[in-house]
Tab-separated table of C-alpha atoms in Angstrom:
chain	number	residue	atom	x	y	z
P	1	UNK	CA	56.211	103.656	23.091
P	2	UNK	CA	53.833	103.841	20.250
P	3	UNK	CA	53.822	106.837	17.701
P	4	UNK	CA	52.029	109.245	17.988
P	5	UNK	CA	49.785	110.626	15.050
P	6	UNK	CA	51.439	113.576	14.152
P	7	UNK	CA	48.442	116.148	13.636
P	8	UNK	CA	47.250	115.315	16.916
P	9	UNK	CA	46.820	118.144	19.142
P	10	UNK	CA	46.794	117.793	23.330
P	11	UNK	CA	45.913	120.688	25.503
P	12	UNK	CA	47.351	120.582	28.896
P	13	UNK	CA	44.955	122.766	30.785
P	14	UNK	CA	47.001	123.756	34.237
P	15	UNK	CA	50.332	122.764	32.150
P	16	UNK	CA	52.384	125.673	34.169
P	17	UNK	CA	51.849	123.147	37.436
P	18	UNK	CA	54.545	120.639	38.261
P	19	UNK	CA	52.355	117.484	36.612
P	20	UNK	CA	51.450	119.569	33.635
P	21	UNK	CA	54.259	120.388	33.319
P	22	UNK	CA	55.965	116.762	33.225
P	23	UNK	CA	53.127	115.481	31.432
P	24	UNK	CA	53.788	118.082	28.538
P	25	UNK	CA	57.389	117.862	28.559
P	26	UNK	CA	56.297	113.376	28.243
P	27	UNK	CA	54.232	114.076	25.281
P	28	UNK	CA	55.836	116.689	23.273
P	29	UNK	CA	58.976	113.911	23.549
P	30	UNK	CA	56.800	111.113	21.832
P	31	UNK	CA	55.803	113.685	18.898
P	32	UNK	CA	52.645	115.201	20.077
P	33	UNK	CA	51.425	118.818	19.466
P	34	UNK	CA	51.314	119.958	23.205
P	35	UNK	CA	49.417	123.288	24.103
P	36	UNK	CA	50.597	124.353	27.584
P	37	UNK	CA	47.375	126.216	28.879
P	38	UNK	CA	47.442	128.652	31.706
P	39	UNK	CA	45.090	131.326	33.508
P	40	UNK	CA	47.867	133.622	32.572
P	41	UNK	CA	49.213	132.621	29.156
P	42	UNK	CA	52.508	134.942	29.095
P	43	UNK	CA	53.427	132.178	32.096
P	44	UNK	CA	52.190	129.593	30.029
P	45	UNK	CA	54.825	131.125	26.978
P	46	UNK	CA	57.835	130.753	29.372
P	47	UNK	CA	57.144	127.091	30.529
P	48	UNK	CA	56.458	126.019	26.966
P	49	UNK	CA	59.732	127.205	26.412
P	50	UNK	CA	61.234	125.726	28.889
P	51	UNK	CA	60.171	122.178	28.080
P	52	UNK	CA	61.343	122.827	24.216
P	53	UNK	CA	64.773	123.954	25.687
P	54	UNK	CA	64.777	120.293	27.941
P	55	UNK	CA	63.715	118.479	24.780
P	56	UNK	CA	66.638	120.246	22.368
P	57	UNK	CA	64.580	119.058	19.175
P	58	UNK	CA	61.820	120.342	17.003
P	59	UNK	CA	59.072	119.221	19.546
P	60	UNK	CA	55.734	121.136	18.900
P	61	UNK	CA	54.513	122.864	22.067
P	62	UNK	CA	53.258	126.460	22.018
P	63	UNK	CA	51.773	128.342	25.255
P	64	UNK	CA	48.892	130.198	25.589
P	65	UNK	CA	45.312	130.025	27.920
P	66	UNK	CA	43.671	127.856	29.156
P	67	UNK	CA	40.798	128.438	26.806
P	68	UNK	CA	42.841	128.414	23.064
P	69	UNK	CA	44.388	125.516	24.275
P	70	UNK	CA	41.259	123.777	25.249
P	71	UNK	CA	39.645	125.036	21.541
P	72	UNK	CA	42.752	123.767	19.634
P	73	UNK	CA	43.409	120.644	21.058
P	74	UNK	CA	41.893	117.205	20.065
P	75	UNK	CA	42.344	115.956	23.370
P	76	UNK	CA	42.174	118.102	26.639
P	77	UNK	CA	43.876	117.128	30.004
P	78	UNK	CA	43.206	119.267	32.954
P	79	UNK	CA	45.726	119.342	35.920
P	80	UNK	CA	44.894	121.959	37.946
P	81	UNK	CA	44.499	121.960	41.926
P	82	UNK	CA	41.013	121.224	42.548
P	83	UNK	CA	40.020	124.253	44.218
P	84	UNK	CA	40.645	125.841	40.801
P	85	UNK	CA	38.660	122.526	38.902
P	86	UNK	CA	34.816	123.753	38.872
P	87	UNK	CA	36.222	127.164	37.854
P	88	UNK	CA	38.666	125.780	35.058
P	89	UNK	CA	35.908	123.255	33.464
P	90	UNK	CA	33.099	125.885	33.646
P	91	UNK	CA	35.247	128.846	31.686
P	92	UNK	CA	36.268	125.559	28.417
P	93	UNK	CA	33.365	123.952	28.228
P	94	UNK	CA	31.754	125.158	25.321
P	95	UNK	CA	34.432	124.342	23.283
P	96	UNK	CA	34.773	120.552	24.487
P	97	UNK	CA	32.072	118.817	22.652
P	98	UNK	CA	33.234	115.690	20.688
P	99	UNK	CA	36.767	116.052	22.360
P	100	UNK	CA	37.965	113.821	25.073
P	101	UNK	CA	38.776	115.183	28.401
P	102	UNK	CA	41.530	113.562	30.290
P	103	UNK	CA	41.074	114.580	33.921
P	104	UNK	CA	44.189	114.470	36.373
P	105	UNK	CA	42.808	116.184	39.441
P	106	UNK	CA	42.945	114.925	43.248
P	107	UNK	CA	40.176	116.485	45.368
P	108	UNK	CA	42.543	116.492	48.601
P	109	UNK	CA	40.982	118.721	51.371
P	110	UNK	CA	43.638	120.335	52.989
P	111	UNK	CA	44.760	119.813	55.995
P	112	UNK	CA	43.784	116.301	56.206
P	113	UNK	CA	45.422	115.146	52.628
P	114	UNK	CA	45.935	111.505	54.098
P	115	UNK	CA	41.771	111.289	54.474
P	116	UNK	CA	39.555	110.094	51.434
P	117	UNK	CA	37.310	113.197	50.833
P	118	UNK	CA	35.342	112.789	47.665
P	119	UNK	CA	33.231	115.709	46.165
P	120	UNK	CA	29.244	114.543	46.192
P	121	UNK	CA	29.831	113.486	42.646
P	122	UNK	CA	31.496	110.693	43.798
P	123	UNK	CA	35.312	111.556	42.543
P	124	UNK	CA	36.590	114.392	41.040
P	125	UNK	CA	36.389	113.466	37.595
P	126	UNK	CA	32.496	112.189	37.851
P	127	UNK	CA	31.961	115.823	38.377
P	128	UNK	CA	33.879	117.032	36.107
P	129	UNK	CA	31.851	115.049	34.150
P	130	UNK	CA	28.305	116.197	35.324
P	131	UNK	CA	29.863	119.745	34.310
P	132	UNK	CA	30.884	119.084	31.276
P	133	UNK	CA	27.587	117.682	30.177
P	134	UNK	CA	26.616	115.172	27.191
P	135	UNK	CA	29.265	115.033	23.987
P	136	UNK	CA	31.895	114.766	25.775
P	137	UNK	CA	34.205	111.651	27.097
P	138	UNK	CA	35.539	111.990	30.379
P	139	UNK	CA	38.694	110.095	31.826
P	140	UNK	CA	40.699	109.692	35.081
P	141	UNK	CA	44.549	109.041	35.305
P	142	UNK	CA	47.568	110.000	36.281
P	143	UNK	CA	46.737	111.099	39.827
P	144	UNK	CA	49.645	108.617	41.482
P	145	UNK	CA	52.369	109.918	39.731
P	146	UNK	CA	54.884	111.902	41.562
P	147	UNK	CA	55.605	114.859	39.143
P	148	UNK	CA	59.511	114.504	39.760
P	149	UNK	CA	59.051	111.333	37.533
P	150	UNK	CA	57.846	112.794	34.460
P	151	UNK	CA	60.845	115.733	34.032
P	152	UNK	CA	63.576	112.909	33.385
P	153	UNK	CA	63.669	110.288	31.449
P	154	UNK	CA	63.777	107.498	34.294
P	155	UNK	CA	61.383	104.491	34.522
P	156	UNK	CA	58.580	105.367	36.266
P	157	UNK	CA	57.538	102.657	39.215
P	158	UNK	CA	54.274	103.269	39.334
P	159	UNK	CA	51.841	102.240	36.727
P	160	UNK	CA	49.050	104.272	35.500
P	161	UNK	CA	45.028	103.510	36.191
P	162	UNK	CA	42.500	104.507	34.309
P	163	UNK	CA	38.969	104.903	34.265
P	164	UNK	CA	36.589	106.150	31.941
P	165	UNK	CA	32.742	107.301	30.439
P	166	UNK	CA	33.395	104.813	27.645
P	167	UNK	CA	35.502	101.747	27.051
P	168	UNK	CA	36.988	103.803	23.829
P	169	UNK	CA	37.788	106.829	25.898
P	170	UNK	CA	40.044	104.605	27.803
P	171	UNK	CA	41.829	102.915	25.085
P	172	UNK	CA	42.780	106.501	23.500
P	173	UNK	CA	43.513	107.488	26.938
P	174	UNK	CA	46.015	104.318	27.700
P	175	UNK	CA	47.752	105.558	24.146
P	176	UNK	CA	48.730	108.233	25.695
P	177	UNK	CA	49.960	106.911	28.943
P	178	UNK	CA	51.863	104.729	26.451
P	179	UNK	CA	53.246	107.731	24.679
P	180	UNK	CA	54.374	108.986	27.855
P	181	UNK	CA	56.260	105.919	28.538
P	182	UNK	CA	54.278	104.457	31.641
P	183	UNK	CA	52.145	101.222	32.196
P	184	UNK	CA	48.641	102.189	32.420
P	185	UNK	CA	45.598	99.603	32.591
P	186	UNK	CA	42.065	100.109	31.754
P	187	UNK	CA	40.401	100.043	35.365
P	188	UNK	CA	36.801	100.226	34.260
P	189	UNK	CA	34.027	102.630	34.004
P	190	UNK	CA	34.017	106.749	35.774
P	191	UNK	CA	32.355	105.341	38.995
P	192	UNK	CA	35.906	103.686	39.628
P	193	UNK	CA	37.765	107.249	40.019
P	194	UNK	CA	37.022	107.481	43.593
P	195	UNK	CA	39.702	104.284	43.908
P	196	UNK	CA	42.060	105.775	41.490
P	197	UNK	CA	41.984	109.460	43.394
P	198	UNK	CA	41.517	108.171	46.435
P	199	UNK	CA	44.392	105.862	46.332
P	200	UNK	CA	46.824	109.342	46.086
P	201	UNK	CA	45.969	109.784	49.935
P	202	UNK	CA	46.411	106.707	50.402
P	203	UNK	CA	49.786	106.485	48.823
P	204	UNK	CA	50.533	110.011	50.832
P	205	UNK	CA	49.426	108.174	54.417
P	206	UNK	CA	52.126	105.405	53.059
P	207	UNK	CA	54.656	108.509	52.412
P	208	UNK	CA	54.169	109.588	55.964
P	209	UNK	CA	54.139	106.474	57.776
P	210	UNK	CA	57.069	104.811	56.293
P	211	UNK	CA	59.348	107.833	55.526
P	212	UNK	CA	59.092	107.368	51.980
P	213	UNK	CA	58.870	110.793	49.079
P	214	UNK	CA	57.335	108.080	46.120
P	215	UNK	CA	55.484	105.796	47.358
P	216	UNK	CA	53.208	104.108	43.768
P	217	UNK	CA	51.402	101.208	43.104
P	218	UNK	CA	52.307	98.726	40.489
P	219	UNK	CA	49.503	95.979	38.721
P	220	UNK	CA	51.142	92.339	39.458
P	221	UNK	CA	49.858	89.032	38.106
P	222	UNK	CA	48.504	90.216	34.856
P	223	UNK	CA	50.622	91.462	31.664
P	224	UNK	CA	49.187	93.723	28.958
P	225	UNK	CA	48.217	92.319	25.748
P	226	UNK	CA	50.797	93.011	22.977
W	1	UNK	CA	56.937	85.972	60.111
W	2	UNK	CA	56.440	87.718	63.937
W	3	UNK	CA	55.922	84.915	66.288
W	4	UNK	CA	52.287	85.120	67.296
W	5	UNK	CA	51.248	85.846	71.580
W	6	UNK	CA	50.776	82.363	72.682
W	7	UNK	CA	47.029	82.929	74.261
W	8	UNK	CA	45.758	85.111	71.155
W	9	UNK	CA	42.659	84.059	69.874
W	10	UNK	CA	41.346	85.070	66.435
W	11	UNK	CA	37.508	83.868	65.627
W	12	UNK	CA	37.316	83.831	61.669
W	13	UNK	CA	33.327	84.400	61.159
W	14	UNK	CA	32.298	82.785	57.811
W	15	UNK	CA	35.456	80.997	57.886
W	16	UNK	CA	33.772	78.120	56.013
W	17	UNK	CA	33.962	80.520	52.691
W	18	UNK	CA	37.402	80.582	51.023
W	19	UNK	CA	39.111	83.423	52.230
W	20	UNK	CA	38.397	82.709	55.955
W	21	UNK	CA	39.402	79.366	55.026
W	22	UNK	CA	42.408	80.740	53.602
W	23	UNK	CA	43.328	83.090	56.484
W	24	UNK	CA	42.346	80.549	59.224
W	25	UNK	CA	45.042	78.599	57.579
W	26	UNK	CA	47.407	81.280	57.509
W	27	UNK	CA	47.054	82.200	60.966
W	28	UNK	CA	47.014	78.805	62.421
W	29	UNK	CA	50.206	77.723	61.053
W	30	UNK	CA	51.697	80.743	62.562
W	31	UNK	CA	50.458	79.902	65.737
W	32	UNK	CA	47.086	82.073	66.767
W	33	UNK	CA	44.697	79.953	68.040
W	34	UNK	CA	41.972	80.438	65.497
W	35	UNK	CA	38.212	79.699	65.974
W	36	UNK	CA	36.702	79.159	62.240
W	37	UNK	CA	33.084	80.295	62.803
W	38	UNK	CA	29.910	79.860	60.512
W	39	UNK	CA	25.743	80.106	60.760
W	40	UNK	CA	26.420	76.257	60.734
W	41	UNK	CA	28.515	74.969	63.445
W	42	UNK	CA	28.805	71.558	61.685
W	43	UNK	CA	30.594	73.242	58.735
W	44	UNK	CA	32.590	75.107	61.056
W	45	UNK	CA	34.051	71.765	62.829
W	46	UNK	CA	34.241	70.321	59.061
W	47	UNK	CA	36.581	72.966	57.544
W	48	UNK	CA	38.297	72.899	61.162
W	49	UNK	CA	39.317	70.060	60.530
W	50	UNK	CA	40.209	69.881	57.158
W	51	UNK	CA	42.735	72.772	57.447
W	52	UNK	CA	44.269	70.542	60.953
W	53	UNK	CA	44.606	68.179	58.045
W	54	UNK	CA	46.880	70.663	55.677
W	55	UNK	CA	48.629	71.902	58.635
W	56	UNK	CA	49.554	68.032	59.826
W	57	UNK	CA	50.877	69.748	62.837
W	58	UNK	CA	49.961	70.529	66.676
W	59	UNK	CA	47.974	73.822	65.751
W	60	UNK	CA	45.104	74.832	67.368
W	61	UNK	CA	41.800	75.199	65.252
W	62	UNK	CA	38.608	74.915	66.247
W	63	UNK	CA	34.828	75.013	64.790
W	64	UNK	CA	31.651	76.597	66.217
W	65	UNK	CA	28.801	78.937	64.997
W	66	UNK	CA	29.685	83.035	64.363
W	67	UNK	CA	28.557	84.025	67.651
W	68	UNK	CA	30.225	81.715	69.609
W	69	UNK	CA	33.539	82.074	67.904
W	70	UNK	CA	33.379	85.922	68.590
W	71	UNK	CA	32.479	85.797	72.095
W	72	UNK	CA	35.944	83.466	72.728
W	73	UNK	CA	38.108	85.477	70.632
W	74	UNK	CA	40.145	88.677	71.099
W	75	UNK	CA	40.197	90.180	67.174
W	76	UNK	CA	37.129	89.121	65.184
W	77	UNK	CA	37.354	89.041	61.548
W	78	UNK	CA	34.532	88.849	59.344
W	79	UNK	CA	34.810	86.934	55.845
W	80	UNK	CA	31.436	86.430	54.747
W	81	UNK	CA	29.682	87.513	50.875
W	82	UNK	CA	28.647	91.425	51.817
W	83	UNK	CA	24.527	90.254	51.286
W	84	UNK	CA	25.046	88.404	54.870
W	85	UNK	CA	27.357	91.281	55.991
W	86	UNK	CA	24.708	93.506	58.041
W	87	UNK	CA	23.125	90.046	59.950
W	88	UNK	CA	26.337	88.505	60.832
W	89	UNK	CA	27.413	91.433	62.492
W	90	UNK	CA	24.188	92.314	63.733
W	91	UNK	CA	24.392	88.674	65.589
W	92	UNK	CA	27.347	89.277	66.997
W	93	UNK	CA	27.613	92.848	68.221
W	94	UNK	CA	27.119	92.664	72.002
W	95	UNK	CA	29.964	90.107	72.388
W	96	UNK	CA	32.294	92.262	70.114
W	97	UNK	CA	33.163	95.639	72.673
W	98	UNK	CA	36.529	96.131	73.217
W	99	UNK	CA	37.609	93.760	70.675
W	100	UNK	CA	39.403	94.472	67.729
W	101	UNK	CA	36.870	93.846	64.246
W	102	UNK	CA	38.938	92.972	61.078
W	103	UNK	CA	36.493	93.666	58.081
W	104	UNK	CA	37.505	91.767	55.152
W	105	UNK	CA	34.464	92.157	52.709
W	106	UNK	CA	34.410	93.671	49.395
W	107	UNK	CA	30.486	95.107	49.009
W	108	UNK	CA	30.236	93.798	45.116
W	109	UNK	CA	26.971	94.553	43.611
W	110	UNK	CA	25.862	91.859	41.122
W	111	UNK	CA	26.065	91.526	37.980
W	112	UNK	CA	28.449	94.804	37.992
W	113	UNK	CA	31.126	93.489	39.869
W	114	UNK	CA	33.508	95.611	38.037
W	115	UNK	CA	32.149	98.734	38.951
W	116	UNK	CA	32.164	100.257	42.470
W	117	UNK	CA	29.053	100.453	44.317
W	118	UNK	CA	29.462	101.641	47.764
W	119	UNK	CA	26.686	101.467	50.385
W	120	UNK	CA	25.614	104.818	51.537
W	121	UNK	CA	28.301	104.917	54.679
W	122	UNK	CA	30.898	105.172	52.333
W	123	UNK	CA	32.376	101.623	52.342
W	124	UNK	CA	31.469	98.336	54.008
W	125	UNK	CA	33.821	98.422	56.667
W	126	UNK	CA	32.020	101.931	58.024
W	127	UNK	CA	28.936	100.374	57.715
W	128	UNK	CA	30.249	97.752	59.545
W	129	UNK	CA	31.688	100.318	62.625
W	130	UNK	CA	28.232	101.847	62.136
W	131	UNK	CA	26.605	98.376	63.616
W	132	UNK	CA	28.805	97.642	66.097
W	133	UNK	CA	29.067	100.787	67.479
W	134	UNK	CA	31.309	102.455	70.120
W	135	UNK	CA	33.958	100.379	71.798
W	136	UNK	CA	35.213	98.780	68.916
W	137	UNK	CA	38.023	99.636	66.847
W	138	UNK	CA	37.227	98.185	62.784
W	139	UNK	CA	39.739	97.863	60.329
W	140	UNK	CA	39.462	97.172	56.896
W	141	UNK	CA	42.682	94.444	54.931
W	142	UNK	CA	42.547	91.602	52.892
W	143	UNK	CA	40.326	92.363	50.210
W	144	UNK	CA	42.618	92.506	47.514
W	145	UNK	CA	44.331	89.032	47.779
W	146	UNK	CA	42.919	85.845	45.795
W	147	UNK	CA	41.551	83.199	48.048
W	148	UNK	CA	43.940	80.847	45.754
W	149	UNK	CA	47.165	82.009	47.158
W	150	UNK	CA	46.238	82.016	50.612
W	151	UNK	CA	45.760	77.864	51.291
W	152	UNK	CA	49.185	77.338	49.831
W	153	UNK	CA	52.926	78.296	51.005
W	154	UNK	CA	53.381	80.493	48.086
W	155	UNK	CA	54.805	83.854	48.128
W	156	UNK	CA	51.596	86.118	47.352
W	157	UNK	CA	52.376	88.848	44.489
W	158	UNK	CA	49.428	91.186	45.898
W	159	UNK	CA	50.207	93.646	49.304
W	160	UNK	CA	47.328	93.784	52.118
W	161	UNK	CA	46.310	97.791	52.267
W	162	UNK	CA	45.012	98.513	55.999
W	163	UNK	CA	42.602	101.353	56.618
W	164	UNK	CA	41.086	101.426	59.853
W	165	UNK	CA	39.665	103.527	62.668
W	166	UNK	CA	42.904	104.208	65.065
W	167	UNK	CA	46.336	103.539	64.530
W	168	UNK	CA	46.858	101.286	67.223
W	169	UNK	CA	43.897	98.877	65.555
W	170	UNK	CA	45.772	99.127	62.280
W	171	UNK	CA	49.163	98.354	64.150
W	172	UNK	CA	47.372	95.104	65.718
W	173	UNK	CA	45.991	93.858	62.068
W	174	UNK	CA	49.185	94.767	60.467
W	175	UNK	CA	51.041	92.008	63.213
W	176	UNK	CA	48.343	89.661	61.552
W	177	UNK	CA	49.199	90.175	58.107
W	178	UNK	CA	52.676	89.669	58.847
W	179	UNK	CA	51.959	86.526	60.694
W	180	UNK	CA	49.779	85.200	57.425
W	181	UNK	CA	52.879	85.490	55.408
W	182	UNK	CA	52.274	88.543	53.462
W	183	UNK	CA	53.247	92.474	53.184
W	184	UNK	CA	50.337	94.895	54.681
W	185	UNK	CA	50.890	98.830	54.582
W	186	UNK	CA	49.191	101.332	56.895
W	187	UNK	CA	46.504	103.255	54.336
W	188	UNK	CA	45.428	105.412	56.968
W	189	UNK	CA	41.652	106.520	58.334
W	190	UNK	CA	38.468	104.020	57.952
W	191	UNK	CA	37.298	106.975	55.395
W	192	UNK	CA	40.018	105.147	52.890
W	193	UNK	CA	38.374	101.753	52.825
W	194	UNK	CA	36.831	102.638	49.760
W	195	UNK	CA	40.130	102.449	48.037
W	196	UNK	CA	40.491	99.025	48.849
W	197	UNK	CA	37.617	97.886	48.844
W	198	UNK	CA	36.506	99.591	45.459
W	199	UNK	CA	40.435	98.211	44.092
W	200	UNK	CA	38.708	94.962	44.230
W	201	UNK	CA	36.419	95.969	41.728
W	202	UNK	CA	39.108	97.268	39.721
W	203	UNK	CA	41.473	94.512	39.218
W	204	UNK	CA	38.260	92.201	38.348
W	205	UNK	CA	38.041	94.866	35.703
W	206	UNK	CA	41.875	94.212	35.021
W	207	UNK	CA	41.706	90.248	34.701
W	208	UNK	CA	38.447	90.761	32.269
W	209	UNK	CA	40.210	93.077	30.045
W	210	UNK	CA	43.727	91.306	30.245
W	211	UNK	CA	42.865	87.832	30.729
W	212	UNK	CA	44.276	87.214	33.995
W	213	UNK	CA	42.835	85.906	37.153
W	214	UNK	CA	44.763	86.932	39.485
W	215	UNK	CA	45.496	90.891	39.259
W	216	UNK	CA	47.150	92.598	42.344
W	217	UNK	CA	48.633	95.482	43.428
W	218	UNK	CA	52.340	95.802	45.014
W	219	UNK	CA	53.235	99.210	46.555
W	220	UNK	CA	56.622	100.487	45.029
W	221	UNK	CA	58.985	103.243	46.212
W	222	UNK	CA	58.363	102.579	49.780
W	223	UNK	CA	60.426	100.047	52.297
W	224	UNK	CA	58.784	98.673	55.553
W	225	UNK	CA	60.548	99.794	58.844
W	226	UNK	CA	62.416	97.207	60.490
């Protein structure tokens, strides 16, 4: 795990959700200031506190909404469902420009979660994207990771993808994934989310078919530079 | 390794390139009798040959042209470069009702190989059940695994991902990834294929940035029933 530069300031947009949640809990842990963002930021107060009373130390991590969060942070990850995505984006975005946005979201369509089902954008984050407008890096990642993972401080087995509007977006992004103590790998530009979402019903068809709860993916035959 | 139906014949169009090549080899040695196929017939009785030669054994292997091949055989599986994708199958769609079509092309878009470019049905193996029509099942494997691996005994460190457009059809190519030696996984509807085909894209992406040349993918946190 690398350090983390201590003034920097994450916004976890959605961080009262289960992979918020973990996420936050991952990053507050490797010395980040974490801003759990919420729709309703007295529920966003309680689950920051909770992850500072899991983490026993003097871990940064404040609650409040979605919108402070987003205007406070350097970096800004959204994991919210993505019926609430548009919605979410549209009420932060004037406050993004110049800030990277780390998108987490799976566009499942209910009821058929095992089906690909992209938005016309292409993937989830390629909207977010066309939302969010010019000035403002957008990445995918994290949408494989079972959010039971990120709560304890087991090795995660499955390794971290991510795509990205610029080759530096992903390298910040893939410092973060380091921070949170998982293997990510830079899997090329934004048009490359649709594998990286996609691959979550995939992984849920695997779930279903073969009995499994965690079913991940793991890179083989190539090793990260050092 | 399943012991392969004695009479099973599997035509291998564009088996001259090296993944049919590959797979022929695989699925000779396991007993199938395979029919390499190719737009020359010549080649076809050439690289025939040549893998009897590897396989030093009684196997059965035989060369012809594309159309030929598929008319003999009960599963068809297509291996060609996705620019002759649309005219082999368009040559060989009247023999190919109720037969089982095994897509194995990954529609790369030159000189962007690392970024995914689907054609407008969503993937190349719907385009491909878009040609061929009703009364055949398509299913899309292989995509991910280098050609390298497949013309030696080695253990392969990459898993086959099977999308297709019934379970039974991905049942049937799952028995022939098992018989070629290597681990498949049922990834659901035909709508997924452009997870695995578009992965393709994303561990070139992987061996440019890292070095290697032969990225994979292994699914974790799930076992195979028995």
């Amino acid at each position: 795990m690398e350090k983390a530069p201590l003034l920097l300031t994450i916004a976890v947009l959605g961080g009262t959700g289960k992979e918020g949640k973990g996420l936050a809990y991952r990053w507050a842990k490797a010395g980040y200031k974490v801003l759990i963002g919420s729709r309703s930021s007295e529920r966003a107060v309680t689950v920051a506190s909770e992850i500072m009373e899991l983490l026993e130390g003097s871990s940064s991590l404040v609650g409040t909404s979605n919108l402070e969060a987003a205007q406070l942070a350097e970096i800004v990850v959204i994991t919210v469902p993505y019926s609430a995505h548009r919605e979410t984006l549209e009420s932060v975005k004037d406050v993004l420009k110049g800030k990277l946005l780390i998108d987490v979201t799976v566009p499942l369509v209910p009821p058929k979660v095992t089906k690909v089902q992209m938005p016309a954008a292409g993937s989830a984050a390629q909207e977010a994207k066309e939302i969010v407008g010019e000035g403002v890096e957008v990445v995918a990642a994290f949408q494989n990771i079972s959010h039971e993972y990120l709560l304890t401080d087991e090795d995660v087995e499955c390794d971290v993808l991510v795509t990205g509007t610029s080759k530096d977006a992903r390298t910040e992004a893939l410092r973060l994934v380091d921070a949170a103590g998982l293997t990510g790998w830079d899997a090329g530009p934004i048009e490359n989310s649709v594998v990286i979402e996609g691959l979550t019903s995939v992984l849920i068809n695997i779930n279903k078919q073969y009995g499994s709860t965690h079913a991940g993916i793991k890179i083989t035959g190539a090793s990260q530079k050092s």
